[in-house]
mmCIF file of C-alpha atoms in Angstrom:
data_model
loop_
_atom_site.group_PDB
_atom_site.id
_atom_site.type_symbol
_atom_site.label_atom_id
_atom_site.label_comp_id
_atom_site.label_asym_id
_atom_site.label_seq_id
_atom_site.Cartn_x
_atom_site.Cartn_y
_atom_site.Cartn_z
ATOM 1 C CA LEU F 1 63.116 -0.993 52.073
ATOM 2 C CA ASP F 2 60.309 -0.105 54.129
ATOM 3 C CA THR F 3 57.266 -1.490 52.564
ATOM 4 C CA SER F 4 54.568 -0.987 54.966
ATOM 5 C CA GLN F 5 53.083 2.253 53.176
ATOM 6 C CA GLY F 6 51.761 -0.143 49.966
ATOM 7 C CA THR F 7 51.507 1.965 46.931
ATOM 8 C CA SER F 8 51.241 5.063 48.943
ATOM 9 C CA ASN F 9 54.408 6.130 47.574
ATOM 10 C CA LEU F 10 53.517 5.384 44.054
ATOM 11 C CA GLU F 11 50.094 7.534 44.452
ATOM 12 C CA ARG F 12 51.882 10.557 46.129
ATOM 13 C CA SER F 13 55.094 10.115 43.041
ATOM 14 C CA ARG F 14 51.819 9.895 40.646
ATOM 15 C CA LYS F 15 50.005 13.668 42.429
ATOM 16 C CA LYS F 16 53.474 15.260 42.404
ATOM 17 C CA CYS F 17 54.184 14.314 38.793
ATOM 18 C CA GLN F 18 50.633 15.807 37.763
ATOM 19 C CA ARG F 19 51.416 18.917 39.890
ATOM 20 C CA LEU F 20 54.327 19.565 37.954
ATOM 21 C CA ARG F 21 52.939 19.149 34.311
ATOM 22 C CA GLY F 22 50.063 21.000 35.591
ATOM 23 C CA GLU F 23 47.199 18.358 35.376
ATOM 24 C CA ASP F 24 44.656 17.667 37.932
ATOM 25 C CA ALA F 25 46.049 15.660 40.803
ATOM 26 C CA SER F 26 42.966 14.582 42.458
ATOM 27 C CA SER F 27 41.938 11.848 40.057
ATOM 28 C CA SER F 28 43.773 10.281 37.048
ATOM 29 C CA ALA F 29 41.964 10.424 33.593
ATOM 30 C CA PRO F 30 39.206 8.164 32.566
ATOM 31 C CA ALA F 31 40.146 5.130 30.321
ATOM 32 C CA PRO F 32 40.001 5.596 26.596
ATOM 33 C CA PRO F 33 37.490 3.217 25.331
ATOM 34 C CA PRO F 34 38.382 -0.058 23.685
ATOM 35 C CA PRO F 35 38.663 0.188 19.772
ATOM 36 C CA ALA F 36 36.150 -0.909 17.816
ATOM 37 C CA TYR F 37 36.494 -4.355 16.183
ATOM 38 C CA SER F 38 38.125 -4.623 12.788
ATOM 39 C CA ARG F 39 38.107 -8.377 11.578
ATOM 40 C CA SER F 40 41.833 -7.080 9.495
ATOM 41 C CA LYS F 41 43.611 -6.043 12.389
ATOM 42 C CA HIS F 42 42.426 -8.980 14.338
ATOM 43 C CA HIS F 43 43.565 -10.945 11.585
ATOM 44 C CA ALA F 44 46.981 -9.250 11.570
ATOM 45 C CA LEU F 45 47.295 -9.574 15.327
ATOM 46 C CA ILE F 46 47.141 -13.144 15.320
ATOM 47 C CA ALA F 47 49.748 -13.417 12.592
ATOM 48 C CA ALA F 48 51.939 -11.575 14.717
ATOM 49 C CA ARG F 49 51.382 -13.307 17.707
ATOM 50 C CA CYS F 50 51.902 -16.463 15.981
ATOM 51 C CA ALA F 51 55.209 -15.600 14.165
ATOM 52 C CA SER F 52 56.503 -13.416 16.845
ATOM 53 C CA SER F 53 55.723 -15.987 19.646
ATOM 54 C CA ARG F 54 56.148 -19.131 17.579
ATOM 55 C CA ARG F 55 52.715 -20.410 17.768
ATOM 56 C CA PRO F 56 51.167 -22.909 15.603
ATOM 57 C CA PHE F 57 48.854 -21.361 12.665
ATOM 58 C CA ASN F 58 46.494 -24.117 13.688
ATOM 59 C CA SER F 59 46.220 -22.675 17.498
ATOM 60 C CA VAL F 60 43.332 -20.856 16.176
ATOM 61 C CA SER F 61 41.490 -23.667 16.250
ATOM 62 C CA ASP F 62 41.965 -24.565 19.533
ATOM 63 C CA PRO F 63 38.582 -24.767 21.124
ATOM 64 C CA TYR F 64 39.268 -23.149 24.010
ATOM 65 C CA TYR F 65 40.613 -20.280 22.193
ATOM 66 C CA ILE F 66 37.590 -20.054 20.438
ATOM 67 C CA GLN F 67 35.526 -19.698 23.426
ATOM 68 C CA GLU F 68 37.750 -16.932 24.646
ATOM 69 C CA VAL F 69 37.017 -14.875 21.243
ATOM 70 C CA GLN F 70 33.418 -15.280 21.593
ATOM 71 C CA MET F 71 33.175 -14.188 24.838
ATOM 72 C CA LEU F 72 35.444 -10.996 24.446
ATOM 73 C CA CYS F 73 33.562 -10.086 20.990
ATOM 74 C CA PRO F 74 30.796 -12.330 19.655
ATOM 75 C CA GLU F 75 31.229 -10.619 16.182
ATOM 76 C CA ALA F 76 34.727 -11.885 15.882
ATOM 77 C CA ASN F 77 35.280 -14.279 12.806
ATOM 78 C CA LEU F 78 38.400 -16.262 13.378
ATOM 79 C CA PRO F 79 40.548 -17.009 10.736
ATOM 80 C CA SER F 80 41.377 -20.551 9.542
ATOM 81 C CA PRO F 81 44.610 -22.006 9.743
ATOM 82 C CA GLN F 82 45.870 -21.578 6.120
ATOM 83 C CA THR F 83 44.489 -18.060 6.156
ATOM 84 C CA VAL F 84 47.220 -17.349 9.254
ATOM 85 C CA SER F 85 49.539 -19.102 7.400
ATOM 86 C CA ARG F 86 48.806 -16.676 4.191
ATOM 87 C CA ASP F 87 48.935 -13.938 6.491
ATOM 88 C CA VAL F 88 52.349 -14.583 7.897
ATOM 89 C CA LEU F 89 53.885 -15.007 4.944
ATOM 90 C CA ALA F 90 52.210 -11.518 3.540
ATOM 91 C CA MET F 91 53.739 -9.866 6.211
ATOM 92 C CA TYR F 92 57.367 -11.523 6.119
ATOM 93 C CA SER F 93 57.221 -10.464 2.195
ATOM 94 C CA PHE F 94 56.273 -6.717 3.237
ATOM 95 C CA GLY F 95 58.987 -6.874 6.140
ATOM 96 C CA ALA F 96 61.592 -7.937 3.931
ATOM 97 C CA GLU F 97 60.510 -5.816 0.615
ATOM 98 C CA ALA F 98 61.118 -2.952 2.967
ATOM 99 C CA VAL F 99 63.873 -3.829 4.808
ATOM 100 C CA ARG F 100 65.672 -4.759 1.200
ATOM 101 C CA ASN F 101 64.431 -1.028 -0.100
ATOM 102 C CA TYR F 102 65.934 0.393 3.136
ATOM 103 C CA PHE F 103 69.403 -1.064 1.958
ATOM 104 C CA LEU F 104 69.417 -0.256 -1.149
ATOM 105 C CA VAL F 105 71.912 2.311 -2.140
#
């Protein structure tokens, strides 16, 4: 496998694909703007992260995590561990109900 061309093969393939799709192959499209901050979406993401990654609810109290969030979004308001726990339970209850309704005959 010849890797001396670095990312040249990738760039050539991108341009070819864009030509086949009728797009301008000379430059890639600019990245879309980041979504606006939403407290409810942020809380949902935290709950999903805790549930799916088996993270403790009190991970939102970690000083380094708080600093990271404040650095990325100063107006962010982190939930308490108790709120994360309630959010995870609410997500589970909603999901369980949806699954139960799906399998009702």
